[in-house]
């Protein structure tokens, strides 16, 4: 049965990559259980408000066809046999009702708890926790009660064929495909195996994670096994898969799924609590060898699928955005009417980014068909995250489909313990958090600005490369000048470029560190770009890293604005201290301008001679300031962190005009 759809806890119907349909109950009640009408395009949902709903999944927008409300009893468990028209509903009172799935009304057949158990037994068995039909005879129903009572009920003769009792509460039951044996999971972490011919006691009892006692006594009790599945294979030992059951002496251990195959026991630890799991098998018929090939595990904040066909049980890479806030979203961008080939290209590249440890097989949930939805144009959303990752999403359909994931942190060296102090001056945590993004769908140029005062320019390529990452360092600090000058000041029209350009970092990626005496930091960035050749897979590859550096012991301020003109190959960015313009094609800094020059009334490229004026001398050795309008303007524009900064770059008139035009008309 390869054409499979799975539902998560929000009512999402998931199929092949890109198939994701959302269903919402108007009552807002929690979903307790879901049962597919296999190959019929319908679904039954049981909710916490004791209502049953029959959904039609054949239409584009699923809708409820019928609903049935239980007023006097609370629903605890439901079972719908394959190709059956009868839905079995267990309740908290211990009764079992039967619903006609076609008319969706109660049949009137009720298995009362006091009829199911021994007549001489006056103790209530508790709620119904399990219902299943026999693989050999659909007219026989296995009923499990919470207190450990098991009843094998004959639906035709309306009596119990056998009863079994165990002194530990039951959580779940699973059949062997031959219908002669069944397995129960219990509250003490044990698994019991029962034979229908001798129901007086289980013929096998194990506590998989219990410690064996030296004196030969029963192993120590463990946490409850909440669910167990027992799946047979024709050419190998059966699979026993269960959740829970871990030892009590490891309280900090994460939620786990245990896979027992023959004598081998594998424990898969999860990042979040397990809500439910389902084993995918080759056949839907319960009386055949099941041949399991995958396990779908629904977690509180994720959904994973485990590959059972490989001995190390790797997981499949998940194509669904179960939790878009896997790492907190720090910025977003929306693009409509993108080039039609862009989504397939991003998806094909993203599909190749297989991490080590993932299964090499295709996603096993294959139901449904992927289309662009009602829109006639493709839409893409890009999200930047706190861990430095960037995700491209297809927003053309009803729900988001992740196309491609980029990790911007890979261009930097990993910080060792004690080396994160430089970054801590700017941000206490998440040094790679993405603050701003720019993307040109036509040229596919992509640019990000990070919280640690850096900008990365990416180019898209379908081919893998192994190359060094080019990088530049820019000094950007608000400048304080002496307004009073003894002589007129003039600037030549073409100053020496070597003395005016901001400090550059070698394009080979080597660190160019300049440290002042003592502990003062100067001309060093917050992060270190990798200096060795880096393997870049197909997709977005780092073309240039631009970093702001420390100036006279002051850390660089976070970047607050970003603009890119992909046609001219220019990127402009700024913060409270000033503005920088970089030619990312030539990998050259074109302009580095302080805030004072940006907000000044005069042309920043021309400084006219001016005569000294009377000044006021402030107490406590404060800086001398002129009482001219220029000095007052300087006071308003000064940054709280302003210190001596880099010298400004004077440009030829023709280049100055071109830059002004580009900045005003940038994309």
PDB file of C-alpha atoms in Angstrom, residues 452-603:
ATOM      1  CA  UNK A 452      27.038  40.598  13.570  1.00  0.00           C
ATOM      2  CA  UNK A 453      27.542  43.496  11.130  1.00  0.00           C
ATOM      3  CA  UNK A 454      28.188  41.590   7.922  1.00  0.00           C
ATOM      4  CA  UNK A 455      26.719  41.311   4.413  1.00  0.00           C
ATOM      5  CA  UNK A 456      26.984  38.183   2.248  1.00  0.00           C
ATOM      6  CA  UNK A 457      26.403  38.230  -1.509  1.00  0.00           C
ATOM      7  CA  UNK A 458      25.336  34.909  -3.063  1.00  0.00           C
ATOM      8  CA  UNK A 459      25.207  33.766  -6.674  1.00  0.00           C
ATOM      9  CA  UNK A 460      23.157  30.826  -7.919  1.00  0.00           C
ATOM     10  CA  UNK A 461      24.865  27.908  -9.644  1.00  0.00           C
ATOM     11  CA  UNK A 462      23.733  24.445 -10.710  1.00  0.00           C
ATOM     12  CA  UNK A 463      27.248  23.083 -10.302  1.00  0.00           C
ATOM     13  CA  UNK A 464      29.300  22.260  -7.239  1.00  0.00           C
ATOM     14  CA  UNK A 465      32.453  24.314  -6.696  1.00  0.00           C
ATOM     15  CA  UNK A 466      35.402  24.167  -4.330  1.00  0.00           C
ATOM     16  CA  UNK A 467      36.805  27.630  -3.852  1.00  0.00           C
ATOM     17  CA  UNK A 468      37.949  30.245  -1.354  1.00  0.00           C
ATOM     18  CA  UNK A 469      35.488  32.863  -0.142  1.00  0.00           C
ATOM     19  CA  UNK A 470      36.355  36.446  -1.088  1.00  0.00           C
ATOM     20  CA  UNK A 471      35.916  38.997   1.690  1.00  0.00           C
ATOM     21  CA  UNK A 472      36.218  42.718   2.386  1.00  0.00           C
ATOM     22  CA  UNK A 473      36.509  44.673   5.622  1.00  0.00           C
ATOM     23  CA  UNK A 474      35.018  48.159   5.946  1.00  0.00           C
ATOM     24  CA  UNK A 475      35.663  50.808   8.613  1.00  0.00           C
ATOM     25  CA  UNK A 476      32.384  52.589   9.185  1.00  0.00           C
ATOM     26  CA  UNK A 477      32.387  54.933  12.158  1.00  0.00           C
ATOM     27  CA  UNK A 478      30.865  58.358  12.738  1.00  0.00           C
ATOM     28  CA  UNK A 479      33.660  60.935  12.447  1.00  0.00           C
ATOM     29  CA  UNK A 480      34.307  63.832  14.820  1.00  0.00           C
ATOM     30  CA  UNK A 481      36.520  66.541  13.333  1.00  0.00           C
ATOM     31  CA  UNK A 482      38.133  69.622  14.773  1.00  0.00           C
ATOM     32  CA  UNK A 483      35.961  72.424  13.484  1.00  0.00           C
ATOM     33  CA  UNK A 484      38.499  75.080  14.471  1.00  0.00           C
ATOM     34  CA  UNK A 485      41.441  75.112  12.088  1.00  0.00           C
ATOM     35  CA  UNK A 486      44.307  77.575  12.110  1.00  0.00           C
ATOM     36  CA  UNK A 487      44.497  77.701   8.348  1.00  0.00           C
ATOM     37  CA  UNK A 488      42.031  77.197   5.506  1.00  0.00           C
ATOM     38  CA  UNK A 489      41.616  73.544   4.589  1.00  0.00           C
ATOM     39  CA  UNK A 490      41.571  72.358   1.018  1.00  0.00           C
ATOM     40  CA  UNK A 491      41.273  68.969  -0.567  1.00  0.00           C
ATOM     41  CA  UNK A 492      42.802  68.083  -3.903  1.00  0.00           C
ATOM     42  CA  UNK A 493      40.247  66.978  -6.507  1.00  0.00           C
ATOM     43  CA  UNK A 494      41.922  63.559  -6.858  1.00  0.00           C
ATOM     44  CA  UNK A 495      43.373  62.473  -3.502  1.00  0.00           C
ATOM     45  CA  UNK A 496      45.691  59.540  -3.102  1.00  0.00           C
ATOM     46  CA  UNK A 497      43.365  56.548  -3.150  1.00  0.00           C
ATOM     47  CA  UNK A 498      45.709  54.407  -1.067  1.00  0.00           C
ATOM     48  CA  UNK A 499      45.392  56.816   1.857  1.00  0.00           C
ATOM     49  CA  UNK A 500      41.616  57.313   1.569  1.00  0.00           C
ATOM     50  CA  UNK A 501      40.147  53.859   0.941  1.00  0.00           C
ATOM     51  CA  UNK A 502      38.736  51.902   3.901  1.00  0.00           C
ATOM     52  CA  UNK A 503      40.802  48.946   5.066  1.00  0.00           C
ATOM     53  CA  UNK A 504      40.391  45.909   2.844  1.00  0.00           C
ATOM     54  CA  UNK A 505      40.728  42.277   3.663  1.00  0.00           C
ATOM     55  CA  UNK A 506      42.699  40.021   1.384  1.00  0.00           C
ATOM     56  CA  UNK A 507      40.493  38.368  -1.204  1.00  0.00           C
ATOM     57  CA  UNK A 508      42.076  35.064  -0.316  1.00  0.00           C
ATOM     58  CA  UNK A 509      40.212  35.226   2.980  1.00  0.00           C
ATOM     59  CA  UNK A 510      43.210  35.617   5.269  1.00  0.00           C
ATOM     60  CA  UNK A 511      42.638  37.627   8.422  1.00  0.00           C
ATOM     61  CA  UNK A 512      44.273  41.053   8.427  1.00  0.00           C
ATOM     62  CA  UNK A 513      44.316  41.860  12.135  1.00  0.00           C
ATOM     63  CA  UNK A 514      45.498  45.188  13.496  1.00  0.00           C
ATOM     64  CA  UNK A 515      45.501  45.479  17.266  1.00  0.00           C
ATOM     65  CA  UNK A 516      46.262  48.562  19.292  1.00  0.00           C
ATOM     66  CA  UNK A 517      48.321  48.548  22.460  1.00  0.00           C
ATOM     67  CA  UNK A 518      46.725  46.871  25.429  1.00  0.00           C
ATOM     68  CA  UNK A 519      43.302  45.335  24.941  1.00  0.00           C
ATOM     69  CA  UNK A 520      41.891  47.897  22.514  1.00  0.00           C
ATOM     70  CA  UNK A 521      40.494  46.262  19.380  1.00  0.00           C
ATOM     71  CA  UNK A 522      40.859  47.854  16.007  1.00  0.00           C
ATOM     72  CA  UNK A 523      40.295  46.753  12.412  1.00  0.00           C
ATOM     73  CA  UNK A 524      39.051  43.286  13.312  1.00  0.00           C
ATOM     74  CA  UNK A 525      35.613  41.872  12.389  1.00  0.00           C
ATOM     75  CA  UNK A 526      33.263  40.111  14.774  1.00  0.00           C
ATOM     76  CA  UNK A 527      33.442  36.785  12.899  1.00  0.00           C
ATOM     77  CA  UNK A 528      36.190  35.000  10.974  1.00  0.00           C
ATOM     78  CA  UNK A 529      35.561  34.024   7.365  1.00  0.00           C
ATOM     79  CA  UNK A 530      36.865  30.585   6.440  1.00  0.00           C
ATOM     80  CA  UNK A 531      40.360  30.995   5.014  1.00  0.00           C
ATOM     81  CA  UNK A 532      40.527  27.590   3.340  1.00  0.00           C
ATOM     82  CA  UNK A 533      38.801  26.419   0.156  1.00  0.00           C
ATOM     83  CA  UNK A 534      35.171  25.556   0.849  1.00  0.00           C
ATOM     84  CA  UNK A 535      33.028  22.992  -0.965  1.00  0.00           C
ATOM     85  CA  UNK A 536      29.810  24.646  -2.108  1.00  0.00           C
ATOM     86  CA  UNK A 537      27.023  22.366  -3.377  1.00  0.00           C
ATOM     87  CA  UNK A 538      24.708  23.390  -6.233  1.00  0.00           C
ATOM     88  CA  UNK A 539      22.430  26.250  -5.272  1.00  0.00           C
ATOM     89  CA  UNK A 540      23.342  29.553  -3.675  1.00  0.00           C
ATOM     90  CA  UNK A 541      27.098  29.930  -3.237  1.00  0.00           C
ATOM     91  CA  UNK A 542      28.822  32.704  -1.267  1.00  0.00           C
ATOM     92  CA  UNK A 543      30.496  35.139  -3.684  1.00  0.00           C
ATOM     93  CA  UNK A 544      31.583  37.881  -1.274  1.00  0.00           C
ATOM     94  CA  UNK A 545      31.509  38.541   2.478  1.00  0.00           C
ATOM     95  CA  UNK A 546      31.634  42.180   3.625  1.00  0.00           C
ATOM     96  CA  UNK A 547      32.280  42.829   7.319  1.00  0.00           C
ATOM     97  CA  UNK A 548      32.331  45.987   9.394  1.00  0.00           C
ATOM     98  CA  UNK A 549      35.269  46.123  11.773  1.00  0.00           C
ATOM     99  CA  UNK A 550      36.063  47.482  15.209  1.00  0.00           C
ATOM    100  CA  UNK A 551      37.358  51.052  15.299  1.00  0.00           C
ATOM    101  CA  UNK A 552      39.468  52.301  18.228  1.00  0.00           C
ATOM    102  CA  UNK A 553      37.985  49.814  20.661  1.00  0.00           C
ATOM    103  CA  UNK A 554      34.389  50.396  19.539  1.00  0.00           C
ATOM    104  CA  UNK A 555      32.448  47.455  18.030  1.00  0.00           C
ATOM    105  CA  UNK A 556      30.705  47.953  14.674  1.00  0.00           C
ATOM    106  CA  UNK A 557      27.043  48.894  14.846  1.00  0.00           C
ATOM    107  CA  UNK A 558      24.394  46.559  13.415  1.00  0.00           C
ATOM    108  CA  UNK A 559      23.428  47.133   9.807  1.00  0.00           C
ATOM    109  CA  UNK A 560      20.060  48.883   9.558  1.00  0.00           C
ATOM    110  CA  UNK A 561      19.582  49.275   5.801  1.00  0.00           C
ATOM    111  CA  UNK A 562      20.447  47.246   2.714  1.00  0.00           C
ATOM    112  CA  UNK A 563      19.995  47.932  -1.007  1.00  0.00           C
ATOM    113  CA  UNK A 564      21.280  46.050  -4.044  1.00  0.00           C
ATOM    114  CA  UNK A 565      21.414  46.845  -7.749  1.00  0.00           C
ATOM    115  CA  UNK A 566      22.162  43.570  -9.484  1.00  0.00           C
ATOM    116  CA  UNK A 567      22.370  45.230 -12.912  1.00  0.00           C
ATOM    117  CA  UNK A 568      25.241  47.493 -11.803  1.00  0.00           C
ATOM    118  CA  UNK A 569      26.709  44.946  -9.409  1.00  0.00           C
ATOM    119  CA  UNK A 570      26.411  47.273  -6.423  1.00  0.00           C
ATOM    120  CA  UNK A 571      25.421  46.674  -2.812  1.00  0.00           C
ATOM    121  CA  UNK A 572      24.839  49.572  -0.408  1.00  0.00           C
ATOM    122  CA  UNK A 573      24.391  49.202   3.315  1.00  0.00           C
ATOM    123  CA  UNK A 574      24.425  51.465   6.295  1.00  0.00           C
ATOM    124  CA  UNK A 575      23.938  51.877  10.020  1.00  0.00           C
ATOM    125  CA  UNK A 576      23.816  54.714  12.520  1.00  0.00           C
ATOM    126  CA  UNK A 577      27.436  55.581  11.747  1.00  0.00           C
ATOM    127  CA  UNK A 578      27.288  55.904   7.978  1.00  0.00           C
ATOM    128  CA  UNK A 579      26.949  54.333   4.552  1.00  0.00           C
ATOM    129  CA  UNK A 580      29.127  52.051   2.411  1.00  0.00           C
ATOM    130  CA  UNK A 581      28.838  51.126  -1.267  1.00  0.00           C
ATOM    131  CA  UNK A 582      30.596  48.024  -2.602  1.00  0.00           C
ATOM    132  CA  UNK A 583      31.081  46.785  -6.149  1.00  0.00           C
ATOM    133  CA  UNK A 584      30.524  43.050  -5.606  1.00  0.00           C
ATOM    134  CA  UNK A 585      31.563  42.229  -9.156  1.00  0.00           C
ATOM    135  CA  UNK A 586      35.001  43.853  -8.782  1.00  0.00           C
ATOM    136  CA  UNK A 587      34.966  43.157  -5.040  1.00  0.00           C
ATOM    137  CA  UNK A 588      35.943  46.716  -4.245  1.00  0.00           C
ATOM    138  CA  UNK A 589      34.741  49.297  -1.725  1.00  0.00           C
ATOM    139  CA  UNK A 590      33.606  52.353  -3.696  1.00  0.00           C
ATOM    140  CA  UNK A 591      32.376  54.595  -0.923  1.00  0.00           C
ATOM    141  CA  UNK A 592      32.508  54.843   2.862  1.00  0.00           C
ATOM    142  CA  UNK A 593      30.721  57.925   4.186  1.00  0.00           C
ATOM    143  CA  UNK A 594      30.020  59.039   7.755  1.00  0.00           C
ATOM    144  CA  UNK A 595      26.628  60.078   9.047  1.00  0.00           C
ATOM    145  CA  UNK A 596      27.754  63.706   9.434  1.00  0.00           C
ATOM    146  CA  UNK A 597      28.474  63.971   5.726  1.00  0.00           C
ATOM    147  CA  UNK A 598      25.185  62.302   4.821  1.00  0.00           C
ATOM    148  CA  UNK A 599      23.114  64.766   6.844  1.00  0.00           C
ATOM    149  CA  UNK A 600      25.288  67.836   6.319  1.00  0.00           C
ATOM    150  CA  UNK A 601      24.013  70.765   4.290  1.00  0.00           C
ATOM    151  CA  UNK A 602      27.173  70.955   2.174  1.00  0.00           C
ATOM    152  CA  UNK A 603      28.277  68.710  -0.657  1.00  0.00           C
TER     153      UNK A 603
END
